[in-house]
Coordinates of N, CA and C in Angstrom, one line a residue:
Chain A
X137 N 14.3 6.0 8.1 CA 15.2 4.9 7.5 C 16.4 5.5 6.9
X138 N 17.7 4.6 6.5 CA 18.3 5.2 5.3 C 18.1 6.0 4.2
X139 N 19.2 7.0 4.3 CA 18.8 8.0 3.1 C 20.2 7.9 2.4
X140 N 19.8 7.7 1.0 CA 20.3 7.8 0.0 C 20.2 9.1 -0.6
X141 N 21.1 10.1 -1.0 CA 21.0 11.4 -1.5 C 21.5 11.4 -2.7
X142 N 21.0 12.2 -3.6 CA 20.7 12.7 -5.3 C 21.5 14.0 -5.4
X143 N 22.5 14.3 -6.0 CA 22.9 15.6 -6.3 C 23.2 15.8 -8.4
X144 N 22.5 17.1 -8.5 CA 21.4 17.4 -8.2 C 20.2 16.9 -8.5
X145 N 19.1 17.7 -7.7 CA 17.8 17.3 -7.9 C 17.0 17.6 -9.7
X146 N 18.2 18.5 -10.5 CA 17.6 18.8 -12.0 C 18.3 19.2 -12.3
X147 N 18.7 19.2 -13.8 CA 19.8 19.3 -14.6 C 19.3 19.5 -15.6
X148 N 19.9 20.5 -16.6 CA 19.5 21.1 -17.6 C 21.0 21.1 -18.8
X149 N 20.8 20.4 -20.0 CA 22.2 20.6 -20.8 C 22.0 20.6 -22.1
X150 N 22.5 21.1 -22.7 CA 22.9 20.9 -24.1 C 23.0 19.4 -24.3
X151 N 22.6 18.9 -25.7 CA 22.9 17.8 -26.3 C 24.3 17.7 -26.6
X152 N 24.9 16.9 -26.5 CA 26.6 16.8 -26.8 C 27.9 16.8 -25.7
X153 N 26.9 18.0 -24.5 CA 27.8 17.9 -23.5 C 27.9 16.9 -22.1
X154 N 28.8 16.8 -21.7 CA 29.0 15.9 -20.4 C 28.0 16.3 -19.3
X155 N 27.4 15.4 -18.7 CA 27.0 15.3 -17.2 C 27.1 14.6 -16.7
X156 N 27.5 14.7 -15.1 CA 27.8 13.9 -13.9 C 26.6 13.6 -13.5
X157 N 25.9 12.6 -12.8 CA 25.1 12.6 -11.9 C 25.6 12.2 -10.2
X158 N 25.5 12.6 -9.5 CA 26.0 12.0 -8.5 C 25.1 11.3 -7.4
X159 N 25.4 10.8 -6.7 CA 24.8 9.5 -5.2 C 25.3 9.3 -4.5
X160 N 25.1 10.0 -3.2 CA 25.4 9.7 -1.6 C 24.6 8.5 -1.3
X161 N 25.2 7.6 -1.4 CA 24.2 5.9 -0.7 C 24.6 5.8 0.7
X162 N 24.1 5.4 1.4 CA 23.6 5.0 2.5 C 25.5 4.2 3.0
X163 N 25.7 4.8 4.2 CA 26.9 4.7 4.8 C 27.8 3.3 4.7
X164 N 26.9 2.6 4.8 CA 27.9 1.3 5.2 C 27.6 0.4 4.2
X165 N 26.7 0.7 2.7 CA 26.9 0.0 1.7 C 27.4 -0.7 0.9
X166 N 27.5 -1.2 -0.2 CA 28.2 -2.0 -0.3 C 28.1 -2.0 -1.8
X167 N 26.9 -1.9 -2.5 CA 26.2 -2.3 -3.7 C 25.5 -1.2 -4.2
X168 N 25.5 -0.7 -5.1 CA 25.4 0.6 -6.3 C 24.5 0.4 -7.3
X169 N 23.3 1.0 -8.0 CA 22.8 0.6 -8.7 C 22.3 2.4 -9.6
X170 N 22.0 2.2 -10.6 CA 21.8 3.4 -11.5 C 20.6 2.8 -12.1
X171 N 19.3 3.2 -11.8 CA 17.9 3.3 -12.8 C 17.7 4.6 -13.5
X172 N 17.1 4.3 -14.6 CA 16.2 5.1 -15.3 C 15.0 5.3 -15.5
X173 N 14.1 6.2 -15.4 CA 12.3 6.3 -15.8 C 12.0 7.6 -16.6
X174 N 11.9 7.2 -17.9 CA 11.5 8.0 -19.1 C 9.8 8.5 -18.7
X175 N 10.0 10.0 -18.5 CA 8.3 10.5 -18.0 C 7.2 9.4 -18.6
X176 N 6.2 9.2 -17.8 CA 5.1 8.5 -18.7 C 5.4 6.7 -18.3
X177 N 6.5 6.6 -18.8 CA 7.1 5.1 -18.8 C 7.6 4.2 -17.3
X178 N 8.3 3.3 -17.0 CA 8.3 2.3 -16.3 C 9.9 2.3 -15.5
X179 N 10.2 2.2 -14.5 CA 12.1 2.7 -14.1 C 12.3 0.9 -15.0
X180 N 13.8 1.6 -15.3 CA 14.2 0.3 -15.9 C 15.9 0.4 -15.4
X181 N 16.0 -0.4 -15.1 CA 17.9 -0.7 -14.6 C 18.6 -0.4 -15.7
X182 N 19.6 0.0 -15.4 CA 21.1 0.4 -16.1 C 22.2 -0.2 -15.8
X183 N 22.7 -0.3 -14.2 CA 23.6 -0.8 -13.8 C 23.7 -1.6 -12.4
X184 N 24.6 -1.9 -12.2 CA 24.6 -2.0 -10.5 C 26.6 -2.4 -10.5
X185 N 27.2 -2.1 -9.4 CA 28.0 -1.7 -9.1 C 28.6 -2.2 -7.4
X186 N 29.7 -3.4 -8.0 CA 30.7 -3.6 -6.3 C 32.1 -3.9 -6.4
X187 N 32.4 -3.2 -5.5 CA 33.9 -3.4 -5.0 C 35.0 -3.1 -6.5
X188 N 34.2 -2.0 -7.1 CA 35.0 -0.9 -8.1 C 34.4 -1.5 -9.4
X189 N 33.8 -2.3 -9.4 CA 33.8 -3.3 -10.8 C 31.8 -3.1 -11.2
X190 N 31.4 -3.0 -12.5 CA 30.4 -3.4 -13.0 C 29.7 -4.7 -12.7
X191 N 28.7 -5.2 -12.0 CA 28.6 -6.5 -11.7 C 27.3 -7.0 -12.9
X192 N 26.2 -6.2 -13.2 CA 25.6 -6.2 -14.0 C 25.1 -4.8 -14.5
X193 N 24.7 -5.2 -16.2 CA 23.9 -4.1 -16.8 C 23.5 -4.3 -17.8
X194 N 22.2 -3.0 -18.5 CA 21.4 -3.3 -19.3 C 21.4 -3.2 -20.3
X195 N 20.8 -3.4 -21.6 CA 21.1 -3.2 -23.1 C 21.0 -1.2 -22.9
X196 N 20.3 -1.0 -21.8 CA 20.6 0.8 -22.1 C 21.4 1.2 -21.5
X197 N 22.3 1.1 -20.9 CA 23.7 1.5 -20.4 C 24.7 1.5 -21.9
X198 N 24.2 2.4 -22.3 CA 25.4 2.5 -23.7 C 27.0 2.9 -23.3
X199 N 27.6 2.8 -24.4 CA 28.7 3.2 -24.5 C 29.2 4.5 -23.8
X200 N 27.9 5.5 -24.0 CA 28.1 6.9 -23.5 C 27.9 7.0 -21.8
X201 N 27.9 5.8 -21.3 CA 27.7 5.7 -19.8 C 29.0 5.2 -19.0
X202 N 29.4 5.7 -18.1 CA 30.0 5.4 -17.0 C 30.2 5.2 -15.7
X203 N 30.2 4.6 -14.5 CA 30.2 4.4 -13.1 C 31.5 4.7 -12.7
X204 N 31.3 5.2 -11.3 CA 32.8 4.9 -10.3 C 32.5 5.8 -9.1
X205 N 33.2 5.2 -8.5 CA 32.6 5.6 -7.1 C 34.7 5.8 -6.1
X206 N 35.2 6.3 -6.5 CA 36.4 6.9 -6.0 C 35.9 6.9 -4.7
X207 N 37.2 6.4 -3.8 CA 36.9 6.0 -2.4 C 36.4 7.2 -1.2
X208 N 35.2 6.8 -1.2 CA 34.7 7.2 0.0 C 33.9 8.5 -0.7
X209 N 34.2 8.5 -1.9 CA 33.2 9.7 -2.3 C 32.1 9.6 -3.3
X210 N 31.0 10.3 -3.5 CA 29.9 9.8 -4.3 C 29.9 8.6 -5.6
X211 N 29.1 7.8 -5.5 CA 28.8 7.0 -6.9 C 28.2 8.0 -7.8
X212 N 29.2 7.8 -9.2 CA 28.7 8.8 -10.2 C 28.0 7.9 -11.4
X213 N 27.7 8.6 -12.3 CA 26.9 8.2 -13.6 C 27.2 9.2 -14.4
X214 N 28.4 9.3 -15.7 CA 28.5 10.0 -16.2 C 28.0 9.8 -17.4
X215 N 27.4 11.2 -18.3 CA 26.9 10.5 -19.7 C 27.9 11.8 -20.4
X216 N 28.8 11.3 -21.6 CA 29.5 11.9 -22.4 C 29.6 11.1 -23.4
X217 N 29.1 11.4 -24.9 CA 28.2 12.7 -24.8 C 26.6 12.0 -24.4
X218 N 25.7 13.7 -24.2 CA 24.7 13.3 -24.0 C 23.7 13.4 -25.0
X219 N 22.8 12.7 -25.5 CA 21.8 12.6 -26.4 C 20.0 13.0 -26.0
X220 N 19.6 13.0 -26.8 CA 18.2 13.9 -26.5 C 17.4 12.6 -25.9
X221 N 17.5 11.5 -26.0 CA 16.9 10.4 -25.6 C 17.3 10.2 -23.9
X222 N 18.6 10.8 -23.4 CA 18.7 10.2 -22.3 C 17.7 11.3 -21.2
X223 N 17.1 12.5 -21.9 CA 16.1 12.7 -20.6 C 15.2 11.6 -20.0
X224 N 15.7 11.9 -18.6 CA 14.8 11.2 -18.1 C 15.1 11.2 -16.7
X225 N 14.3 11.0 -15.5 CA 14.8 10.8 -14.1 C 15.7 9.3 -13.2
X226 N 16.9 9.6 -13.4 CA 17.8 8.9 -12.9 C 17.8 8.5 -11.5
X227 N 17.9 7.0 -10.8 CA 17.6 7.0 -9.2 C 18.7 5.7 -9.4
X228 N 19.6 6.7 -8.0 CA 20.7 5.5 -7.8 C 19.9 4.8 -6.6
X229 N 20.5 3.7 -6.6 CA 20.1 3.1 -4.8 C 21.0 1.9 -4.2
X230 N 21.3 1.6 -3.5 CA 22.0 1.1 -2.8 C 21.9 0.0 -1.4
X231 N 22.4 -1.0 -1.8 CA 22.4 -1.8 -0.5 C 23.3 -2.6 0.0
X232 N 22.9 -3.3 1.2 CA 24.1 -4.2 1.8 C 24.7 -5.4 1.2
X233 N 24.3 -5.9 0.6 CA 24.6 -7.2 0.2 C 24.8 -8.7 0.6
X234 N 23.7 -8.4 1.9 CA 24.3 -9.5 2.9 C 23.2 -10.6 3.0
X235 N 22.6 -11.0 2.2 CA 21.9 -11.5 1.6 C 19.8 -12.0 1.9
X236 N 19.7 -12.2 2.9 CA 18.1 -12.3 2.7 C 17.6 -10.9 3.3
X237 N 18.5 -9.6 3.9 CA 18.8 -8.8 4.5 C 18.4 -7.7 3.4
X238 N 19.1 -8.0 2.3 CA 19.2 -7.3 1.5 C 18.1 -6.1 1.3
X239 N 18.1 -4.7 1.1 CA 17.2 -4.4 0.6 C 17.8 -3.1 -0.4
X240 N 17.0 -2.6 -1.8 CA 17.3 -1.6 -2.4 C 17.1 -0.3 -1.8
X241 N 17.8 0.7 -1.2 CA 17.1 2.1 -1.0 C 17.6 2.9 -2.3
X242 N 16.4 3.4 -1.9 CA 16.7 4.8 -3.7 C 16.6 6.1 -2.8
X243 N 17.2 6.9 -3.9 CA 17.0 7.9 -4.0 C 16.0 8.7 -4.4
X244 N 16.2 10.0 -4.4 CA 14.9 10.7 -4.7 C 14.9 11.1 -6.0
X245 N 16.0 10.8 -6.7 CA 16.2 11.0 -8.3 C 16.9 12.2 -8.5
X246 N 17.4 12.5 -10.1 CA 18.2 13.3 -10.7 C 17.1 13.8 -12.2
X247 N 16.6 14.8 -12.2 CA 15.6 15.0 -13.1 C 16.6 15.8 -14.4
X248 N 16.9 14.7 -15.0 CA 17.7 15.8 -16.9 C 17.2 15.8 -17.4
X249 N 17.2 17.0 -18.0 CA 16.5 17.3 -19.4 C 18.0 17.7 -20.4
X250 N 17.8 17.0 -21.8 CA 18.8 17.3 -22.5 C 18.1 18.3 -23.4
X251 N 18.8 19.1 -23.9 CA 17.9 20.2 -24.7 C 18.7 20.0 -26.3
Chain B
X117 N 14.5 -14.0 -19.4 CA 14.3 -12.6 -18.6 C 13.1 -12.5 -18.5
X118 N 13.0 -11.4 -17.3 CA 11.7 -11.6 -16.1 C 10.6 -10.1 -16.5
X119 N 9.8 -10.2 -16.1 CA 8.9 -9.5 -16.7 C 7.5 -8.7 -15.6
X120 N 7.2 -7.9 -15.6 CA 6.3 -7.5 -14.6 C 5.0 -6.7 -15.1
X121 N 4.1 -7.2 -14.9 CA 2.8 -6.5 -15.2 C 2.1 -6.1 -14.6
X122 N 1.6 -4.6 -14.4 CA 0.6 -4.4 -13.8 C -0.1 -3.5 -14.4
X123 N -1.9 -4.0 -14.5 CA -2.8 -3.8 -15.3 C -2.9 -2.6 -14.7
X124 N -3.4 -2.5 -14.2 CA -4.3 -1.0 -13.5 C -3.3 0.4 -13.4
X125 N -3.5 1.1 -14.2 CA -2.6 2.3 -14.3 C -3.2 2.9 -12.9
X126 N -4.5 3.3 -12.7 CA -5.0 4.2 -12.0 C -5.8 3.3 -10.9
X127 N -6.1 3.2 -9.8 CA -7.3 2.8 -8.8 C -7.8 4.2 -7.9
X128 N -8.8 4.3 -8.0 CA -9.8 5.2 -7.1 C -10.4 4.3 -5.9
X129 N -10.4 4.8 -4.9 CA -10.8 4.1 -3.7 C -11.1 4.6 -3.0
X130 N -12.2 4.3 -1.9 CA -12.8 5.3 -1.5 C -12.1 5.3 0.3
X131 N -11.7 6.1 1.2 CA -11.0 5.9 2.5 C -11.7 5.0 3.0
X132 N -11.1 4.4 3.6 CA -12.0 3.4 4.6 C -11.9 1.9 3.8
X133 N -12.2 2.0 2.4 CA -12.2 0.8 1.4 C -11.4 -0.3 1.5
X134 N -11.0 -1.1 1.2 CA -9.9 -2.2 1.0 C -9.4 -1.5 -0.1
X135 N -8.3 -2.8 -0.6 CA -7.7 -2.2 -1.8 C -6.4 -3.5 -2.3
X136 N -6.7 -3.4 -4.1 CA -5.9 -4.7 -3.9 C -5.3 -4.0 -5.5
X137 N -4.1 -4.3 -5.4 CA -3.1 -3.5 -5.9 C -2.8 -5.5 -7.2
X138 N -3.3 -4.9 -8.2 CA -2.4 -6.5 -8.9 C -1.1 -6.7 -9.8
X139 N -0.7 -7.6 -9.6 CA 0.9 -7.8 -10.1 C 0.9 -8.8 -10.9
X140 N 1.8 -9.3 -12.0 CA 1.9 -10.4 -12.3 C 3.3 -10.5 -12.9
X141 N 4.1 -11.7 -12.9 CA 5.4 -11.5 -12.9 C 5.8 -12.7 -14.2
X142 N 6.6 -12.9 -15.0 CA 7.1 -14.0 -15.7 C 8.3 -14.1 -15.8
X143 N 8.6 -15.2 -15.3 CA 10.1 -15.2 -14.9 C 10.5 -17.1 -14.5
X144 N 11.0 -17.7 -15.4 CA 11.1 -19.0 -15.7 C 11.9 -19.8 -14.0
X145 N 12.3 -19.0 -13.6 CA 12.9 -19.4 -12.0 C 12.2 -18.8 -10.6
X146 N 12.8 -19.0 -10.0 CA 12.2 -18.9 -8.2 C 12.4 -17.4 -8.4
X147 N 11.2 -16.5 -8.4 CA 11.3 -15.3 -8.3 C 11.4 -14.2 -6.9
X148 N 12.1 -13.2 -6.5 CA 12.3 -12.1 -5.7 C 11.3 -11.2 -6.0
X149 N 10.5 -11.4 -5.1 CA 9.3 -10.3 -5.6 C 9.5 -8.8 -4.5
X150 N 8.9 -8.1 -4.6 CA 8.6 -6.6 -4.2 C 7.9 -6.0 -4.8
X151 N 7.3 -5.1 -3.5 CA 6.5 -3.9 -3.9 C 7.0 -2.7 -3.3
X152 N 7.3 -1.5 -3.7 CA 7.7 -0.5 -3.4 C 6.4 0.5 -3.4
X153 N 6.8 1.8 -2.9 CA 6.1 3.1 -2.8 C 6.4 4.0 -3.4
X154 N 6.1 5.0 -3.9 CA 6.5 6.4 -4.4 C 6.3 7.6 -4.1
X155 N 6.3 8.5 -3.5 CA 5.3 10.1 -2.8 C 6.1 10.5 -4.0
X156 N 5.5 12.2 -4.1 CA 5.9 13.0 -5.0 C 7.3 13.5 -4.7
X157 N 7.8 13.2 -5.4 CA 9.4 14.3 -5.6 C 10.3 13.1 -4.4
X158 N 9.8 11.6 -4.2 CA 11.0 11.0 -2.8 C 11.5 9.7 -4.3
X159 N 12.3 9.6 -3.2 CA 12.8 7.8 -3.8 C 11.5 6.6 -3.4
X160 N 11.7 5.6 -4.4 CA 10.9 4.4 -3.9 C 11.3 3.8 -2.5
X161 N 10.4 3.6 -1.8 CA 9.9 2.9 -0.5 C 10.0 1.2 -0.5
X162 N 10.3 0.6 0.0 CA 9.9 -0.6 0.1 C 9.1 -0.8 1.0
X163 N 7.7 -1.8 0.6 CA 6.7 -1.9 1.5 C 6.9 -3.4 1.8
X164 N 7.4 -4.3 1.1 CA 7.5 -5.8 1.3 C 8.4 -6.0 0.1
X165 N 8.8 -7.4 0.8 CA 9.2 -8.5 -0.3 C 9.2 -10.1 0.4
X166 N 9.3 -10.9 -1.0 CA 9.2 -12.3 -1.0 C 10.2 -12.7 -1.7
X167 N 10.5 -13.8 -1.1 CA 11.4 -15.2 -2.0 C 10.7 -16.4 -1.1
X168 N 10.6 -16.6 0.0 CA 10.0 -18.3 0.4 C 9.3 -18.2 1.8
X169 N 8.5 -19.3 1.8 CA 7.8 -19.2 2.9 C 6.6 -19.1 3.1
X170 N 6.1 -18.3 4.4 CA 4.4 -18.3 3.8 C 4.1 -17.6 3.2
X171 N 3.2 -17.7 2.0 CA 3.2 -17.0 0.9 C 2.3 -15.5 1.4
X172 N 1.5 -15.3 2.2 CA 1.3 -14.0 2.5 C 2.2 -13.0 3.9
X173 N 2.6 -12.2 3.1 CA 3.9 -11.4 3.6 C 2.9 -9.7 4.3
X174 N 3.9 -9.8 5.5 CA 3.1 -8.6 5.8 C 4.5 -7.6 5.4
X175 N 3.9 -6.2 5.7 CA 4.8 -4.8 5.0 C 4.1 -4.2 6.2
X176 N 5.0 -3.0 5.2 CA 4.4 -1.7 6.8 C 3.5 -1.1 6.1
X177 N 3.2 -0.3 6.9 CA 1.8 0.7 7.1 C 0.5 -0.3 6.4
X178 N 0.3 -1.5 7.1 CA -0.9 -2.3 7.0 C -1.1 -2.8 5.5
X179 N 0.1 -3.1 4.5 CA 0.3 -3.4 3.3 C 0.5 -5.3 3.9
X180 N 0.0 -5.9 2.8 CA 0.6 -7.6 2.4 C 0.0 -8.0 1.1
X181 N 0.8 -8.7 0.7 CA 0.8 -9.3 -0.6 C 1.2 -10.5 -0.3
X182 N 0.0 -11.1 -1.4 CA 0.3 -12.7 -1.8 C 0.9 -13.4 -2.7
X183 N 1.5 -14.4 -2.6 CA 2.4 -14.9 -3.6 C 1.5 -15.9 -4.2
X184 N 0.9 -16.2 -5.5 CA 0.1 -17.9 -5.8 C 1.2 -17.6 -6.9
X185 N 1.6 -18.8 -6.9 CA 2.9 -19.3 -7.8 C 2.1 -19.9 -9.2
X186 N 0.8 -20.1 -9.0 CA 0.4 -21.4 -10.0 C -0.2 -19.8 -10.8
X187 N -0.2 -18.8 -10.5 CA -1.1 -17.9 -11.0 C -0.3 -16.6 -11.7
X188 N 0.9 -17.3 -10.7 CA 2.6 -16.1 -11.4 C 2.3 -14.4 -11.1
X189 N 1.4 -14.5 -9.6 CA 0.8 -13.7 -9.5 C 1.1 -12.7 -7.8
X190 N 1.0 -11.5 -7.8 CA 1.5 -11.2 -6.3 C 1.1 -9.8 -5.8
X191 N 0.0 -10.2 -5.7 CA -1.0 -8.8 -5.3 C -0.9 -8.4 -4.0
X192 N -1.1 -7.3 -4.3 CA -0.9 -6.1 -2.9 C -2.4 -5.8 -2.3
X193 N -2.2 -5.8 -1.3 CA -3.5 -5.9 -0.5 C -3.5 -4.8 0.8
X194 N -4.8 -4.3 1.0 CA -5.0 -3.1 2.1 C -5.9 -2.8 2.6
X195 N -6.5 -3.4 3.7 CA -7.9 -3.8 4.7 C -8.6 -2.3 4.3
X196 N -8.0 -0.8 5.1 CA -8.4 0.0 4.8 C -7.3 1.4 4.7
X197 N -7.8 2.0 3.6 CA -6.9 2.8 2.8 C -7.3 4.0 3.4
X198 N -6.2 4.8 3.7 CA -6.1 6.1 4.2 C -5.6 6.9 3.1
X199 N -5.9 8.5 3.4 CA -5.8 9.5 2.6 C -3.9 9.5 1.9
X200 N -3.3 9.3 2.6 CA -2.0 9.4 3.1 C -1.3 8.1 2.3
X201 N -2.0 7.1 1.6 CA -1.9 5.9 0.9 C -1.8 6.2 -0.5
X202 N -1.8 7.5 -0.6 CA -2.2 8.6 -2.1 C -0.6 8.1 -2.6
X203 N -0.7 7.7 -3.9 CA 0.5 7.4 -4.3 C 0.9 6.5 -5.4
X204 N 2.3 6.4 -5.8 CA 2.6 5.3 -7.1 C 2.9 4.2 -6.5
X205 N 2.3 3.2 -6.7 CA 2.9 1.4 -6.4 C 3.8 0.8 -7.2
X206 N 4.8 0.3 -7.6 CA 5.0 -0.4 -8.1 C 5.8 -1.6 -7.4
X207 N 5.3 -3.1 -8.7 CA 5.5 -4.2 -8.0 C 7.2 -4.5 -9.0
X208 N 8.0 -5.5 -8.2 CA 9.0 -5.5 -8.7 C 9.6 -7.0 -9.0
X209 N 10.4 -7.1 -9.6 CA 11.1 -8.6 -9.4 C 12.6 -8.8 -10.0
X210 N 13.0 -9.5 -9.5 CA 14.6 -9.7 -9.5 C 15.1 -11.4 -9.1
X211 N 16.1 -11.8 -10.3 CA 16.5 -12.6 -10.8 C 17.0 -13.8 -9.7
X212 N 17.9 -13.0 -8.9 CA 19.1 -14.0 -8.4 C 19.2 -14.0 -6.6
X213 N 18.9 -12.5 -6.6 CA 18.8 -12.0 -5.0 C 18.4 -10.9 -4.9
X214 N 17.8 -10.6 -3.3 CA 17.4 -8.7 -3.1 C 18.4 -7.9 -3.8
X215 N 19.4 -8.4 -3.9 CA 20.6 -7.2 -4.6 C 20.6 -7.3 -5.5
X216 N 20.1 -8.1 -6.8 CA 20.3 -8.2 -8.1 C 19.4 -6.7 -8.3
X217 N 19.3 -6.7 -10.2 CA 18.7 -5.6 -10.8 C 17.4 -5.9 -10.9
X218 N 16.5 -5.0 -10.5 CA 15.2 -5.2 -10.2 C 14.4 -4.5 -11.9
X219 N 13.3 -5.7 -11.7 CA 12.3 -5.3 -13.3 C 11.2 -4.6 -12.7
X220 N 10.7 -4.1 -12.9 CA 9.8 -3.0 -12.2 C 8.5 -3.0 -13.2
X221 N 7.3 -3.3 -12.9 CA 6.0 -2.6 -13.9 C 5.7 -1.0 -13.9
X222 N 4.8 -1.0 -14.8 CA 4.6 0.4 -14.9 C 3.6 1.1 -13.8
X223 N 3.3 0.5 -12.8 CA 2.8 1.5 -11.8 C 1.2 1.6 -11.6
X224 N 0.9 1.4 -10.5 CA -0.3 2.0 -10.3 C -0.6 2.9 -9.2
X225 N -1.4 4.2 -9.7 CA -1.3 5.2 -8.7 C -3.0 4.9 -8.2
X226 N -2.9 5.4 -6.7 CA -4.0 5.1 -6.2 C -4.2 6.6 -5.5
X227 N -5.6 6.2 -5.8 CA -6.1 7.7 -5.4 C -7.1 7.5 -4.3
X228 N -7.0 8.3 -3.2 CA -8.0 7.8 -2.2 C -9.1 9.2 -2.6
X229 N -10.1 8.7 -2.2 CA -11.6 9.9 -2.3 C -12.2 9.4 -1.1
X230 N -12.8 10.8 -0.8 CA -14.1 10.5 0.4 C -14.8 9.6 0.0
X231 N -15.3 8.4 0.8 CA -16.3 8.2 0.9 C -18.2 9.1 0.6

């Protein structure tokens, strides 16, 4: 089926400094989404993302969070700065939008650890 | 806002067994339901979803779940479980449409054993 790709698969940073995450979605997409899953815990949404603009997001998409997806090249997730709470495995996914059609594909995740 | 539960962290089952995976959802409107898959180290899978109709939905790999509305309820179901069914479930739900941000429960991993 569609593959959605994760760059990279783990990331290791200092607290304070910037990281990208990035997402190759699925070619002919449309619709962008950024989850989170704290080890142990449950994925919970962040964002979702169309036609350049924020369409929804969650009380944990802080201030230190960003999207954009610059044309034709990966949807990012940037966190500046980063804090010891945002470890956790990040999964973008992506779909058509075309409505009973619809479906989420994910990724295989972005594993950060903030140190 | 919508809510997802699922009791069973863990099920053990034996190959060959049935298997009923349970969900329950709270969510004051017409809910988007899903259940997804998980292998180690991939993105979630979609095995089914619902919004209308007959309320028992078939999926792939011999997966269906029922919708009872009076019961807010939408269990996952599996005549017989193979080794290869080893994995994280989680049941999902979403607000508006397949594309909106999905609530996700905390998972249940099934574990097949010999007989």
């Amino acid at each position: 089926g569609p593959k959605v790709l994760q760059i990279p698969s783990h990331q290791i940073i200092d607290m304070g400094q910037m990281v990208t995450l990035n997402c190759d979605p699925v070619s002919n997409h449309l619709y962008f989404y950024w989850y989170k899953q704290i080890l142990g815990q449950q994925m919970e949404f962040l964002v979702n993302f169309y036609n350049g603009k924020v369409m929804e997001k969650s009380k944990l998409f802080k201030d230190q969070f960003s999207v954009e997806r610059p044309d034709g090249s990966y949807f990012t997730l940037k966190i500046q700065p980063t804090a010891l709470e945002d470890s956790a495995v990040y999964f973008c996914a992506s779909s058509t939008l075309t409505g009973v059609q619809d479906t989420q594909y994910f990724g295989p995740g972005t594993r950060l650890l903030v140190l | 806002a919508q809510s997802v539960t699922q009791p069973d962290a863990r099920v053990t089952v034996s190959e060959g067994a049935s298997l009923q995976l349970r969900c329950k959802y709270s969510y004051s409107g017409t809910p988007y339901l899903f259940w997804y898959v998980q292998y180690p180290r991939q993105g979630l899978q979609l095995l089914l979803k619902y919004y209308s109709g007959d309320p028992v939905v078939q999926g792939v790999n011999g997966f269906e779940a029922e919708f009872i509305k009076s019961n807010s309820s939408f269990h996952l179901r599996k005549a017989s479980v193979h080794w290869s069914d080893s994995a994280m479930y989680f049941c999902a739900v979403s607000a508006w449409g397949f594309a909106s941000a999905l609530t996700f429960g905390s998972g249940t991993k099934v574990i097949p054993c010999l007989p």
